[in-house]
mmCIF file of C-alpha atoms in Angstrom:
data_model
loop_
_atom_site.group_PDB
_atom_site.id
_atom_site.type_symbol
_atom_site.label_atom_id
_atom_site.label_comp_id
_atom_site.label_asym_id
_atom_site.label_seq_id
_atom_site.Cartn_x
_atom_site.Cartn_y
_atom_site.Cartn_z
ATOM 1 C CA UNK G 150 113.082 -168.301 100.509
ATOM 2 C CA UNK G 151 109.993 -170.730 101.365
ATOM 3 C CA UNK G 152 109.503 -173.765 98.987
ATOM 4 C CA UNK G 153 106.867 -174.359 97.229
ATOM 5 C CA UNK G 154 106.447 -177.788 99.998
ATOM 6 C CA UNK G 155 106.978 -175.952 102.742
ATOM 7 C CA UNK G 156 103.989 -172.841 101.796
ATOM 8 C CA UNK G 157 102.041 -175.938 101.185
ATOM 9 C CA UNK G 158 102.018 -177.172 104.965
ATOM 10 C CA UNK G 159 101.410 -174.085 106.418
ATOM 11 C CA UNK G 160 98.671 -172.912 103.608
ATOM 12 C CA UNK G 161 95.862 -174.002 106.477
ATOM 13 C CA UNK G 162 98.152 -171.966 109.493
ATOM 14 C CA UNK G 163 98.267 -168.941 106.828
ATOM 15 C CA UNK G 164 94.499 -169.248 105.691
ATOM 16 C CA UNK G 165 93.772 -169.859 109.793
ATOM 17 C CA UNK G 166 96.023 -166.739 110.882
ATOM 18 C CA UNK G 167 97.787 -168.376 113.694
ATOM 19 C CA UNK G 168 101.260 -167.874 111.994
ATOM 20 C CA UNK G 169 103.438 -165.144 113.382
ATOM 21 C CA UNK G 170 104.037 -162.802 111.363
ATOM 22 C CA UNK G 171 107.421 -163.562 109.728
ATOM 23 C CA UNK G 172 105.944 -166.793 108.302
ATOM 24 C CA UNK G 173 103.483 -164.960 106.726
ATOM 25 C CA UNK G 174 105.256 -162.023 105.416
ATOM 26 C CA UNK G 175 108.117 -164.744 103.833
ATOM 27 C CA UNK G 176 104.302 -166.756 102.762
ATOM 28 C CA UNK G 177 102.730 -163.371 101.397
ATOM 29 C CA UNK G 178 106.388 -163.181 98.931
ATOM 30 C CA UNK G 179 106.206 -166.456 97.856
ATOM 31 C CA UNK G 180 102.627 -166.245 96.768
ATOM 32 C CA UNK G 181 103.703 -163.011 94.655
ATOM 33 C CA UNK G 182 105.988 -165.044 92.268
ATOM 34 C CA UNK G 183 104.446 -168.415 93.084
ATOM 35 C CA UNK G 184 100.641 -169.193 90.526
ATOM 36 C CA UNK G 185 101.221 -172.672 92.043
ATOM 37 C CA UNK G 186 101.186 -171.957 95.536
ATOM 38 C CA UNK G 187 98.633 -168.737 94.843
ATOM 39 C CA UNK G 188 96.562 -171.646 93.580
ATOM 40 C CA UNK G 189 97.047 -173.993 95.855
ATOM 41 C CA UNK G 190 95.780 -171.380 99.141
ATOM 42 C CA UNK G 191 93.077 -170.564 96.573
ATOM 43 C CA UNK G 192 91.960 -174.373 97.375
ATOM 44 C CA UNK G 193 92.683 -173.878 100.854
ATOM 45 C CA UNK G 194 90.692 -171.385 101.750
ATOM 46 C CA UNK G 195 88.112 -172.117 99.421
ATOM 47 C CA UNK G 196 87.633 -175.390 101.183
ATOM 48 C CA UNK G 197 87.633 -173.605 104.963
ATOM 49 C CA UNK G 198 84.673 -171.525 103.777
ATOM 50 C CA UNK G 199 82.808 -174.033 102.069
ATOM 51 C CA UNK G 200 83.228 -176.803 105.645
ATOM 52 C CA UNK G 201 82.296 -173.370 107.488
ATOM 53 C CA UNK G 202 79.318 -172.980 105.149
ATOM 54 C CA UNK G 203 78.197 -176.651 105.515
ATOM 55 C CA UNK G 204 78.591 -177.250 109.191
ATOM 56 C CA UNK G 205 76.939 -174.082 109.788
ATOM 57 C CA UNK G 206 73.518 -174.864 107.672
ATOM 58 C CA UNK G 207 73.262 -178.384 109.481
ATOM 59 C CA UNK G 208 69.889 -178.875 111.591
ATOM 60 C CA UNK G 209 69.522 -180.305 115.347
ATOM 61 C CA UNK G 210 66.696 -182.296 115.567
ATOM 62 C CA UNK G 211 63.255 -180.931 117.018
ATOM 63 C CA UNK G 212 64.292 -180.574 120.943
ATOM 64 C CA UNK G 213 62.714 -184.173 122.539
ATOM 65 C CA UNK G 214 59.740 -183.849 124.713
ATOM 66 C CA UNK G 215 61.357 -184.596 127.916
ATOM 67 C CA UNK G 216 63.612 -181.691 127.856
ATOM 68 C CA UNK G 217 60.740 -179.335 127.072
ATOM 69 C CA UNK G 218 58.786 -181.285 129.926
ATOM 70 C CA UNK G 219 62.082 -180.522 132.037
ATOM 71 C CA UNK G 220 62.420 -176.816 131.421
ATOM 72 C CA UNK G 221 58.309 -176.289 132.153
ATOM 73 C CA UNK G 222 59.238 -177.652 135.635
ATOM 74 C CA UNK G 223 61.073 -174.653 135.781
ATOM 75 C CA UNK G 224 58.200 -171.791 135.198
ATOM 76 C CA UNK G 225 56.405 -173.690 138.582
ATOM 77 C CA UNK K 271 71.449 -163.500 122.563
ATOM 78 C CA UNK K 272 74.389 -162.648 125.672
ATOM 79 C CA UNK K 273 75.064 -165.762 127.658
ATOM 80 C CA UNK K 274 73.702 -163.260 130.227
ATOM 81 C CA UNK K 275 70.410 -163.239 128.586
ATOM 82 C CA UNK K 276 69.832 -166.819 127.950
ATOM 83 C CA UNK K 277 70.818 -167.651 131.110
ATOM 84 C CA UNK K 278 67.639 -165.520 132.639
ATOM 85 C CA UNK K 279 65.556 -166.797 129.979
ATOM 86 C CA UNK K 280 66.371 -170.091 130.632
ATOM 87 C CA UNK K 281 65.833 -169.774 134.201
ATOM 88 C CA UNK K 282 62.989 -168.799 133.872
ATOM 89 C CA UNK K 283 62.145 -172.188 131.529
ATOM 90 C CA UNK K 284 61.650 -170.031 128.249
ATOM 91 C CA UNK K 285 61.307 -172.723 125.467
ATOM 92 C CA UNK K 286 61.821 -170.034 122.889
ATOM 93 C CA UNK K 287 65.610 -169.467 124.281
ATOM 94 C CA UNK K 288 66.081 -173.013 124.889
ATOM 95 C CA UNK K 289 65.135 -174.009 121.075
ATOM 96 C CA UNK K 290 67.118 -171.817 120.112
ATOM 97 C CA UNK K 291 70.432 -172.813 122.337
ATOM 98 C CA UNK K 292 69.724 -176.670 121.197
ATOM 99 C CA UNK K 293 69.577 -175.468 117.923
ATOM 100 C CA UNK K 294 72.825 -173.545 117.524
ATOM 101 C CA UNK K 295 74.868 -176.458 119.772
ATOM 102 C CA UNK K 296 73.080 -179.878 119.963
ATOM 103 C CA UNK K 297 74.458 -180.801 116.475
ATOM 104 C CA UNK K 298 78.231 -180.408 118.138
ATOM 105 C CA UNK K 299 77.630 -181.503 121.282
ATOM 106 C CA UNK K 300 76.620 -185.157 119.402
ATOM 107 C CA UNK K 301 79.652 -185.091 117.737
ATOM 108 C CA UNK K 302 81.953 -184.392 120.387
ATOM 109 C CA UNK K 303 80.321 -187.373 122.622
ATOM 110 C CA UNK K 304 80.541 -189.704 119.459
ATOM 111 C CA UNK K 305 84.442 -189.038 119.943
ATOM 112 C CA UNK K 306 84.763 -189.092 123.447
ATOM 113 C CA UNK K 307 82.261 -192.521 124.055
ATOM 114 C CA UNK K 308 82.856 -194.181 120.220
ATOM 115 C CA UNK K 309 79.649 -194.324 119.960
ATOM 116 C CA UNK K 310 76.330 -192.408 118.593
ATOM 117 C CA UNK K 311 73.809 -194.169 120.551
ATOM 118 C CA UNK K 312 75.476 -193.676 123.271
ATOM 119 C CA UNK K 313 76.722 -189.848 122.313
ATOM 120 C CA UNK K 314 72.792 -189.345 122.349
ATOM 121 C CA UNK K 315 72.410 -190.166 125.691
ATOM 122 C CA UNK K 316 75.107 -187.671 126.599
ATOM 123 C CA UNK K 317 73.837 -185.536 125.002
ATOM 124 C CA UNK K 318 70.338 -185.600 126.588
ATOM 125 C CA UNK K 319 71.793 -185.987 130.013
ATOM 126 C CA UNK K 320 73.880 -182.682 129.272
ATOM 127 C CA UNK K 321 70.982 -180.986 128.417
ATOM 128 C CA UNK K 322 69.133 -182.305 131.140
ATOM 129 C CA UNK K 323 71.716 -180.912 133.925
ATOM 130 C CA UNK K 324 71.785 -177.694 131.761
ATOM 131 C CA UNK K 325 68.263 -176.686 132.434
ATOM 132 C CA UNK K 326 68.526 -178.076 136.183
ATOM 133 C CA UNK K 327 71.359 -176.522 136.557
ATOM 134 C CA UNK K 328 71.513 -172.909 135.199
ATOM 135 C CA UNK K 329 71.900 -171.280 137.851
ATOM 136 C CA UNK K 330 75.291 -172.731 138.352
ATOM 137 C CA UNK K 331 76.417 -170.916 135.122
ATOM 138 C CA UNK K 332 78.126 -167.902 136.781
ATOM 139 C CA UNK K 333 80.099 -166.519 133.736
ATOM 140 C CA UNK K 334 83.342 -167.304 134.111
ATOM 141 C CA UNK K 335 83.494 -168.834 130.572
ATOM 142 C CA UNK K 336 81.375 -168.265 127.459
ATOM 143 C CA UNK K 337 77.740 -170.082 127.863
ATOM 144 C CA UNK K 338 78.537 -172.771 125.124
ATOM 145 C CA UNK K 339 81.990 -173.250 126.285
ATOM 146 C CA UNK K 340 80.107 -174.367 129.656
ATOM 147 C CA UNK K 341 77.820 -176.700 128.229
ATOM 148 C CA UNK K 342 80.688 -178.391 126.680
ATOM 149 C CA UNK K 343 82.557 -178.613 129.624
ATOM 150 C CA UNK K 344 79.232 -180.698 131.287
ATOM 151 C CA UNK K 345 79.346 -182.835 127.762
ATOM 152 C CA UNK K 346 83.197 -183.748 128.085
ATOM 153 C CA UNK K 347 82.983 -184.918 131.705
ATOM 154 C CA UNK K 348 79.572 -186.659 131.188
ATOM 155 C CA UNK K 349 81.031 -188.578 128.319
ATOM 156 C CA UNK K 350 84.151 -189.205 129.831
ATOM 157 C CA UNK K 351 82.778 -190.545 133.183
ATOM 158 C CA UNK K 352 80.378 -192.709 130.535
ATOM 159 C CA UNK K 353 82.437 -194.369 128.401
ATOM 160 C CA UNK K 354 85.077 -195.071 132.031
ATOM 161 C CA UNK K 355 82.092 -196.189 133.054
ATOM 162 C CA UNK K 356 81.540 -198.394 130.176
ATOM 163 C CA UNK K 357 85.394 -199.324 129.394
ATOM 164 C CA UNK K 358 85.682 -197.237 126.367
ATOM 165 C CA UNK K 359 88.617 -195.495 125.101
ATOM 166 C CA UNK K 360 87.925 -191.588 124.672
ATOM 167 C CA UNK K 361 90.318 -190.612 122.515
ATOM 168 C CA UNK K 362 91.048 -192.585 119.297
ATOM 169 C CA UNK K 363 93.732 -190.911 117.299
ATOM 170 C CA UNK K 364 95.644 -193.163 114.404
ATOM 171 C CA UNK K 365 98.605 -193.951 115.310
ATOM 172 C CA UNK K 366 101.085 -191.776 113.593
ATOM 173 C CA UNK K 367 99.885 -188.669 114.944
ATOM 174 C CA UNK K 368 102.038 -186.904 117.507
ATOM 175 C CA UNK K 369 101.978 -183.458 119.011
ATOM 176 C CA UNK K 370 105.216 -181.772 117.748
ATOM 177 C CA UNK K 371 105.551 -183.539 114.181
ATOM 178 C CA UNK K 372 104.653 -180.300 112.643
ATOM 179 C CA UNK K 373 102.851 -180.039 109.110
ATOM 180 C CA UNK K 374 105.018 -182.444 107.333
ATOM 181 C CA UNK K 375 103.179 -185.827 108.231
ATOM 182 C CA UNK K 376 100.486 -184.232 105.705
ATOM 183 C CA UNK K 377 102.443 -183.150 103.119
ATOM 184 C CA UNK K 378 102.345 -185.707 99.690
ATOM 185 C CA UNK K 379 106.290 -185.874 98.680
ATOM 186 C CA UNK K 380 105.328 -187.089 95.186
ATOM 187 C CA UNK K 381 103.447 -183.310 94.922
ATOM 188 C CA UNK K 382 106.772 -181.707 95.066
ATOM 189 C CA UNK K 383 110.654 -182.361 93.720
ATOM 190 C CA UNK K 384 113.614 -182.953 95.429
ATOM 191 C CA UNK K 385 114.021 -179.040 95.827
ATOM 192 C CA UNK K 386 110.055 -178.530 96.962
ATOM 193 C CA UNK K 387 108.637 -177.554 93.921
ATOM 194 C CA UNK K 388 105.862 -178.583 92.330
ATOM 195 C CA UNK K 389 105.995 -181.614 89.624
ATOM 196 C CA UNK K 390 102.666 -180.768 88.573
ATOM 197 C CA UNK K 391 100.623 -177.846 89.183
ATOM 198 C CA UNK K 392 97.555 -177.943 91.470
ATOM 199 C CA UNK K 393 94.267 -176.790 89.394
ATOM 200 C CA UNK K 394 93.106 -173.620 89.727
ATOM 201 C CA UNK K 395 89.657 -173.686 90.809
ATOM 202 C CA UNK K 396 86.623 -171.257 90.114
ATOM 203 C CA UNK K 397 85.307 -170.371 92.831
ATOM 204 C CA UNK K 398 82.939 -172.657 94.544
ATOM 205 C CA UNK K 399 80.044 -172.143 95.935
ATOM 206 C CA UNK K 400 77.854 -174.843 98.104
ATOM 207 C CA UNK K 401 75.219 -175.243 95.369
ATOM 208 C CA UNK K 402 77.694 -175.291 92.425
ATOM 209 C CA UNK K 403 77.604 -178.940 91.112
ATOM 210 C CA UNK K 404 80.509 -180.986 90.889
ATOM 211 C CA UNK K 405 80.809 -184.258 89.628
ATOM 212 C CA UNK K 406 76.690 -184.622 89.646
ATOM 213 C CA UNK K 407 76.258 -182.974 93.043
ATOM 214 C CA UNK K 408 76.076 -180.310 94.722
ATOM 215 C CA UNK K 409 79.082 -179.151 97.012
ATOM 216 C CA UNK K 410 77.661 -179.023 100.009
ATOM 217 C CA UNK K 411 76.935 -182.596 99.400
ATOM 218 C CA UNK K 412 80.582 -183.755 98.472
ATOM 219 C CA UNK K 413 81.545 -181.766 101.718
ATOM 220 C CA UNK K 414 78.892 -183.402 103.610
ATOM 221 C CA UNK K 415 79.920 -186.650 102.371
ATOM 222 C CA UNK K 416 83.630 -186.303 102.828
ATOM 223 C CA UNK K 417 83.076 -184.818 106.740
ATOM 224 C CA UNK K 418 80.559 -188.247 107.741
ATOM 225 C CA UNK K 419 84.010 -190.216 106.490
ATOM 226 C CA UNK K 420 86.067 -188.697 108.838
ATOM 227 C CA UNK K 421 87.170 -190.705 112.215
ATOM 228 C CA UNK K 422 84.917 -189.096 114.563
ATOM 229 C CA UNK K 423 87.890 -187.267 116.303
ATOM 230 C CA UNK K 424 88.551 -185.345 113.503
ATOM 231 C CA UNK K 425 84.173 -184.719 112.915
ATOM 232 C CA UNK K 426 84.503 -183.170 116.466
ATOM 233 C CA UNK K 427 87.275 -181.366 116.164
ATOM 234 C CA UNK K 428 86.352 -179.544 112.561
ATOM 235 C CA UNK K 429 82.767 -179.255 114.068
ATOM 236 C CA UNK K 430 84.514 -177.358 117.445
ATOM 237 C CA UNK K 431 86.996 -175.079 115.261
ATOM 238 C CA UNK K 432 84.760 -174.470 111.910
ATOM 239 C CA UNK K 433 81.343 -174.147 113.417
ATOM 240 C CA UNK K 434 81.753 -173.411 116.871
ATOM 241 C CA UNK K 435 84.969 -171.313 116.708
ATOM 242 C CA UNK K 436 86.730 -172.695 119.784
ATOM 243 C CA UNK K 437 90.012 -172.118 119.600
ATOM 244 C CA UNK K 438 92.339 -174.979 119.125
ATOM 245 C CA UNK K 439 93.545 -174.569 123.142
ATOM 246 C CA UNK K 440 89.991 -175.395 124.185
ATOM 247 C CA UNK K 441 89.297 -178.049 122.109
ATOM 248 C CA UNK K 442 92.186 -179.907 123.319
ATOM 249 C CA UNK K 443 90.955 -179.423 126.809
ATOM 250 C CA UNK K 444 87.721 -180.501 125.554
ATOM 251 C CA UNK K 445 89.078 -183.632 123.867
ATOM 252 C CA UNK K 446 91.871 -184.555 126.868
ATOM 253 C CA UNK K 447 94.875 -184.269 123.693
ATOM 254 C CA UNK K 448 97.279 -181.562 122.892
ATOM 255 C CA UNK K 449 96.675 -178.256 121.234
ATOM 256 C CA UNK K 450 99.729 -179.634 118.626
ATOM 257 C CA UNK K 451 97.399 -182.415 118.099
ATOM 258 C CA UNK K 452 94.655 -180.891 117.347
ATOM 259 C CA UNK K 453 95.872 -178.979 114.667
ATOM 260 C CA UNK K 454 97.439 -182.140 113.121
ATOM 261 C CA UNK K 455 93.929 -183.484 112.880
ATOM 262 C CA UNK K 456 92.375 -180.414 111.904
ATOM 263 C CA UNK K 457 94.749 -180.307 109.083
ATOM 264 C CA UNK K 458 94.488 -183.652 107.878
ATOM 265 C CA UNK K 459 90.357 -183.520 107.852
ATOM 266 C CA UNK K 460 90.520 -180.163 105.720
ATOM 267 C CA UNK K 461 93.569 -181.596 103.540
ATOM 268 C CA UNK K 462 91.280 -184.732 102.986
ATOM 269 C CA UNK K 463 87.967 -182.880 102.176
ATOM 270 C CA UNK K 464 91.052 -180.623 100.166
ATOM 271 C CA UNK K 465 91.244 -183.487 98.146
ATOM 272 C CA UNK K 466 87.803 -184.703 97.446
ATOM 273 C CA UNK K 467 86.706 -181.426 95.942
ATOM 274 C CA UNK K 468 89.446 -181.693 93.838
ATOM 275 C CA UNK K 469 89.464 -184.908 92.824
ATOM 276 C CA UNK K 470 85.512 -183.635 92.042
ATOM 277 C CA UNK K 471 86.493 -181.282 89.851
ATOM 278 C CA UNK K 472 89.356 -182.898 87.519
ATOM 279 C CA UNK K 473 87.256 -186.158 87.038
ATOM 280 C CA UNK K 474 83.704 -186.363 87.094
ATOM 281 C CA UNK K 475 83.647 -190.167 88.837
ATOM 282 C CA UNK K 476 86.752 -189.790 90.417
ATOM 283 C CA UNK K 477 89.849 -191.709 90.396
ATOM 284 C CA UNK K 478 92.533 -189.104 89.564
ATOM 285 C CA UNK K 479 95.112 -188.400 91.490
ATOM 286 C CA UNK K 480 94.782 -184.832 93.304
ATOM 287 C CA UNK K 481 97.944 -182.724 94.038
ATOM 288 C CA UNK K 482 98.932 -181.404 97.342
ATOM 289 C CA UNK K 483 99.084 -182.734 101.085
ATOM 290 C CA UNK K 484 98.009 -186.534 102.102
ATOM 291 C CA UNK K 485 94.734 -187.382 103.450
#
């Protein structure tokens, strides 16, 4: 049976789905008995989508003027 | 857009297809040469040189990886050969990370008792959205926040798994470090944005002790 410790350090593997699948079967039974640990991947994952969500919103700047300048060399 | 696409739009110097290429990647591509040079000013330049030898040189883009994977490729060598050039180190990683420790080196013992249970039990958070406030602000912003105080190996390498997918193999190659130690980071920059949220949440101005992993 996992500890509550060791479902911690792999909560980001689980939430990431690169564990094989025996880890996350023995992960999947300890979250049925476990509100600790059920909470604990709540934060987990809840904190993957919301990094997701932020880095995906961010802006590049407006493209600089030489790069446009180089890319009209290339309709000549 | 298929890579195959852009590249023919892009050939043909379609600014349309090239805003929208700088768009999805330039934000990325600044943060990976801030880790690879250790610097912004000079990440910029990377930056504009990669896009530079991207437009001169799509032709050269044959497909055998994705589009964006190739434009990081030009990045990582350009900033490499740059900061050589310029006697940087390229990769700054704190010193107790190794490929191979595992998970534990971000696990918080005082979380758990001598059996690995908890001694106190996390909060249970609703669920939060990026415009839910916390703390006086928003949680984008906290999230924001917490990613600018990251070392700016772990920026890159959230930025490369969270936004731009790569998979934790490419990165590494990206980066010149192991795929082991790229998860290490990974895990330590979500643990410690993990934590901020948290601490958000259970005290308004901060200061309490969150529950979980280190960092």
């Amino acid at each position: 049976m996992m500890s509550c410790r060791e479902v911690c350090e792999k909560a980001q593997d689980f939430t990431d789905g690169t564990l094989g699948p025996l880890s996350r079967a023995k992960i999947r039974l300890h979250l049925l008995m476990c509100r600790n640990c059920t909470g604990f991947m709540d934060q987990t994952q809840q904190t993957s989508r919301l990094i997701k969500s932020t880095l995906a919103h961010q802006k590049a700047s407006s493209v600089d003027p030489v790069l446009l300048a180089e890319l009209k060399k290339r309709k000549k | 857009m298929s890579d195959t696409e852009m590249r023919q739009r892009l050939v043909q110097g379609d600014e349309d297809a090239f805003a929208e290429i700088f768009g999805a990647l330039n934000p990325s591509l600044i943060r990976l040469a801030t880790a690879l040079t250790g610097s912004r000013a000079v990440a910029e330049e990377v930056t504009q040189e990669t896009w530079l030898a991207v437009i001169s040189g799509i032709e050269r883009f044959a497909g055998k990886s994705s589009l964006k994977n190739w434009v990081f490729a030009i990045l990582a060598n350009k900033a490499r050969t740059r900061a050589r050039q310029e006697g940087r180190t390229t990769v700054r990683l704190d010193h107790t990370s190794k490929a191979g420790s595992g998970d534990a080196d971000t696990t918080d013992p005082d979380s758990f008792d001598d059996s690995g249970r908890w001694r106190e039990p996390p909060m249970l958070w609703d669920e939060i959205t990026p415009e839910r406030t916390l703390a006086g602000r928003q949680a984008w912003e906290i999230v924001t926040d917490a990613i600018k105080a990251l070392p700016t190996m772990q920026q890159a390498i959230l930025d490369l798994v969270q936004r731009e997918n790569l998979a934790a193999a490419e990165v590494a190659t990206l980066l010149g470090i192991s795929p082991g130690n790229v998860r290490i980071q990974l895990h330590r920059a979500r643990e410690r944005i993990r934590r901020q949220l948290d601490q958000a949440q259970t005290e308004p101005h901060g200061g309490q002790k969150s529950h979980g992993c280190k960092k």
